[in-house]
Amino acid sequence: MKVRGAAVGEAARRGPGAPGAPGAPAARSRQGTRRGGLEPGIGAARRSPPPPPPPPPPPPGGPVAEGNLSVLLKKMHLFRSSSYEIRLEGEGGTLPRIQGIRWTPLLDTESTLDYGHSLTQASSEKIWRAGKLLFIHITSTRPGLIRDHKHHLRHHRQCCSGKELVDWLLSAGLAVQTRSQAVGICQVLVDGGVLTHVKQEWHFQDKDTQFYRFAELELSPEPGAGLRDAEELLEALAFLAQLGPDALLTMALRKPPAQRTEDELELIFEELLHIKAVAHLSNSVKRELAAVLMFESHQRAGTVLFSQGDKGTSWYIIWKGSVNVVTHGKGLVATLHEGDDFGQLALVNDAPRAATIILREDNCHFLRVDKQDFNHILKDVEANTMRLKEHGKVVLVLQKNLQGGSNQPATARSSRYLVMAGTPEKILEHLLEFMRLDATLYDPVDTLLGDFLLTYTVFMPTSQLCRALLHHFRAEPLEGSEQEKATYSLHKRRKILRLVSQWVLLYGRLLQGDRSTTALLQNLADLASQDPRLGGLVQEQAQDRRRPRALENGDGSVSPQPKARSSVNWLPSQEEAILNSSCALRAQDKVPYEIYRPDHSCLITVLPVNASVRDVLRSLAPRLGRDREHILVKVNSAGDKVGLQLDAVGVFTALGLNERLFAVSVEELGSLTPHPEQLGPHVGSSETLDLISSKDLASHLTDYDWNLFKSIHQVEMIHYIIGPQKFHDVTTANLERVMRRFNELQYWVATELCLCPEVGRRAQLLRKFIKLAAHLKEQKNLNSFFAVMFGVSNTAVSRLAKTWERLPHKIRKLHSALERMLDPSWNHRVYRLAVAKLSPPIIPFVPLLLKDMTFIHEGNRTLAENLINFEKMHMMAKTVRVLQRCRGHAHAPLSPLRNRSPHRPEDPKAVRISTCSEQSLSVRSPVSTWAYLQHLKAIDSQKELLRLSHDLES
């Protein structure tokens, strides 16, 4: 996975934090702008914008390296939207890659945006407009709020206190839900100069003793005000609320470290979790950084931050913008972007600066750590770290738990130390030493057990774990009295039985067929039966497993109660396997493989999911003929061919959208062409879609997607990111199905629109898809929501100006409101904050979860000095637990098909703008609708979609 502008030299770091995405579609946006200096998208229409105004004069002290080109790029790369396109690339069995976030230039048909404004100007104007609307609303509904105040013998004219303003925002019925949200809105207004403190302080404070007044705004009512202004006010407040978290975070960073509150430190820490420059650091170090980080900004491109040879005084992290790295004799050697860092080497080595750093664009923001604080953190880390040695070698690294351990009861604390690194055996030994007898996988405080069980396959084969557990169970202590030794052994064996029961609970059927696991479970049952103090415990653990609980894939659904059995069996019986069966695929499950011949005839063979290419060819040998050797080739709709290695496994379930497997001889390879079905449909299905309301369409999609989503086993995410080269007996087929569905859905939307020849009908179809996205969002099916929005945002669709012009104003506003969720800036903060407020069940944006996992994996080494980096395992397990949280209910999210109660949405504004009138009941039967959605047809060639788009509106 590649990231734009990877760092080199001193700033070369641990790996990418965000994927790059060739070919992702653009989106139609009328919601203002974001940061400039971004890459143009591949496949987007490249039309020249209006001529730029004369460039500004060079800033003093440094040239503008890019001159007119810089100005031109800033006007071209206004924010549109971004798309994740998931491609399963390479040979079968190799690691697929997520390709995403591509920025594209606006088309010249977009007359609603003023190209003469910079990004900052456009955002500033929207803030001023929002402030004006808010002021007018205050003066008309609460005229006494803004008045003269007297405080400490000083008179302040025409102002209101911070607390009064926050109280009014919460009580005015403007969809402001929390005090923190109201404070964030006020901070945006202060930052934008709309709201000013009477003493010109920049930090908004929710207090009775702090007074603020609105700036001199043009307050005369406009003609036609009233309902339109009321709607615009709600939209403006939504815009301010979106900027609020960034404003609060920036405000916290601007404060002197000693003045930051606990909430502000937690806010900064949460931000650091998503910055790739510090991804390799432990959470305790990140918390120390949160307490010392300083905010630093520079306004003009060309500013020299420091020069080669200067004394190193600070370490910098780019929070916004980009810089050029220049060295003597070589010139420009690298360009660093948001999330990259520089300057650390000079502090570590106490050496002069190795390069000159020059701002590449205007308005760059940095997080700075000064040398004194940097060295203090290093000393603190060392002081709070304990290293255990055996035979002169470090085998376990522990770090003192500085997070609120004293404020929690002893039963809620895992231990005074956290595992940072160690050998697999020592990590397991530490776990058995400190785990509680009632420890669970999803304990929010003591996460060591869950971290270990979710990630152990990364660093410890199952056979090795089984041997170690059996050894610990049989081991007897060497010291102490007989009573002490007996008590210690009993306690430890109970812990082992608890660990094994949680292990079986998590993996369930995935452990069936593994000989080492079966042998361990049988041995433990036999050994425990010999001790009456343990026999009852084993029976209890087995009964716990049989009680109604989440299925082994963690989907949150309730298993039927099987009949009780007298013997102890850890793994599900055949009867339970049938009762607990779902659409989840296991590596050993058999599925039909469709293999095509050069003449496009199809051969079908039934093989295990993880069958190798060698197995596939061997099963087809009688029908292919033995007169010549055959190979298995993967072919996509463009005709690209990839020969698959004989040892590659899981190649059929890993196929991407419109890909097929062909068995051919070497002689036939040159003439091989894609199957006609791979090219996609030639006629759209708008007539079918006319019979289905957008709400029912969303409900069926959510039910279908929920079945796919709940089939993903949590550990599949880890296996997928680490790669199949390490895991031969597992499958990620369930996760791959969800990703393939994501691609299918976004290309289906673009295909249907590009195959609709009549502009009026096409506008109606576009309207239906926008409403479909709104319903999906309300039903908390965020994965399909993003897919539909990306389909609507495809370049082939966004360029259809005549179609967009026919949309009603209300639908355009709905589309603009929905697009806010797609904003990728600040590591998709808008989406993350929205999801954090939702209660399960939720179908999350799966590509972003995989991006987070990739960020953790590539940004942190698994092995450090021959020890397992367990802090990395903890971060991976924390991300995986998102699946468990999202699947906290047995049924699909808010699907009317489940006869659930009506949804009460969290955002009243979203409901108001998304409840457009439409036929509420489908004419088409649910069965035929379900069948239609299971077999969507799509064109996945961006070139073909653009050709169709140009034919519709040249």
Short mmCIF file of N, CA and C in Angstrom, two decimals, residues 143-150 155-162 164 195-198 210-214:
data_model
loop_
_atom_site.label_atom_id
_atom_site.label_comp_id
_atom_site.label_asym_id
_atom_site.label_seq_id
_atom_site.Cartn_x
_atom_site.Cartn_y
_atom_site.Cartn_z
N PRO A 143 -34.23 38.67 22.09
CA PRO A 143 -33.55 39.98 22.01
C PRO A 143 -32.81 40.37 23.28
N GLY A 144 -33.23 39.85 24.42
CA GLY A 144 -32.57 40.23 25.66
C GLY A 144 -31.27 39.52 25.92
N LEU A 145 -30.91 38.57 25.06
CA LEU A 145 -29.67 37.82 25.28
C LEU A 145 -28.45 38.71 25.11
N ILE A 146 -28.49 39.58 24.11
CA ILE A 146 -27.36 40.49 23.86
C ILE A 146 -27.72 41.83 24.49
N ARG A 147 -26.97 42.18 25.54
CA ARG A 147 -27.28 43.37 26.31
C ARG A 147 -26.00 43.88 26.97
N ASP A 148 -26.12 44.99 27.67
CA ASP A 148 -24.97 45.54 28.40
C ASP A 148 -24.76 44.73 29.68
N HIS A 149 -23.50 44.51 30.03
CA HIS A 149 -23.15 43.78 31.24
C HIS A 149 -22.15 44.60 32.07
N LYS A 150 -22.20 44.40 33.37
CA LYS A 150 -21.24 45.01 34.28
C LYS A 150 -20.59 43.90 35.08
N HIS A 155 -17.84 47.97 32.43
CA HIS A 155 -19.05 47.89 31.63
C HIS A 155 -18.70 47.30 30.26
N HIS A 156 -19.47 46.32 29.86
CA HIS A 156 -19.30 45.71 28.53
C HIS A 156 -20.61 45.87 27.78
N ARG A 157 -20.54 46.57 26.66
CA ARG A 157 -21.75 46.91 25.92
C ARG A 157 -22.11 45.84 24.89
N GLN A 158 -23.41 45.59 24.78
CA GLN A 158 -23.99 44.73 23.74
C GLN A 158 -23.23 43.41 23.58
N CYS A 159 -23.29 42.58 24.61
CA CYS A 159 -22.60 41.30 24.58
C CYS A 159 -23.42 40.27 25.36
N CYS A 160 -22.96 39.05 25.37
CA CYS A 160 -23.58 38.00 26.18
C CYS A 160 -22.47 37.14 26.77
N SER A 161 -22.77 36.47 27.86
CA SER A 161 -21.75 35.61 28.46
C SER A 161 -21.64 34.31 27.67
N GLY A 162 -20.51 33.64 27.82
CA GLY A 162 -20.31 32.37 27.12
C GLY A 162 -21.33 31.33 27.56
N GLU A 164 -24.40 31.89 28.71
CA GLU A 164 -25.71 32.24 28.17
C GLU A 164 -25.84 31.80 26.71
N LEU A 195 -17.33 36.05 16.35
CA LEU A 195 -17.57 36.26 17.78
C LEU A 195 -16.25 36.68 18.41
N THR A 196 -16.26 37.78 19.17
CA THR A 196 -15.01 38.28 19.76
C THR A 196 -15.18 38.44 21.27
N HIS A 197 -14.14 38.09 21.99
CA HIS A 197 -14.11 38.28 23.44
C HIS A 197 -13.89 39.75 23.72
N VAL A 198 -14.50 40.25 24.79
CA VAL A 198 -14.38 41.68 25.09
C VAL A 198 -12.93 42.06 25.39
N GLN A 210 -17.28 35.41 31.33
CA GLN A 210 -16.58 35.70 30.09
C GLN A 210 -17.60 36.20 29.07
N PHE A 211 -17.32 37.35 28.47
CA PHE A 211 -18.32 38.03 27.64
C PHE A 211 -17.86 38.12 26.19
N TYR A 212 -18.83 37.95 25.28
CA TYR A 212 -18.54 37.92 23.84
C TYR A 212 -19.57 38.77 23.11
N ARG A 213 -19.13 39.40 22.06
CA ARG A 213 -20.04 40.15 21.21
C ARG A 213 -19.82 39.77 19.76
N PHE A 214 -20.90 39.89 18.98
CA PHE A 214 -20.82 39.58 17.56
C PHE A 214 -20.16 40.73 16.82
#
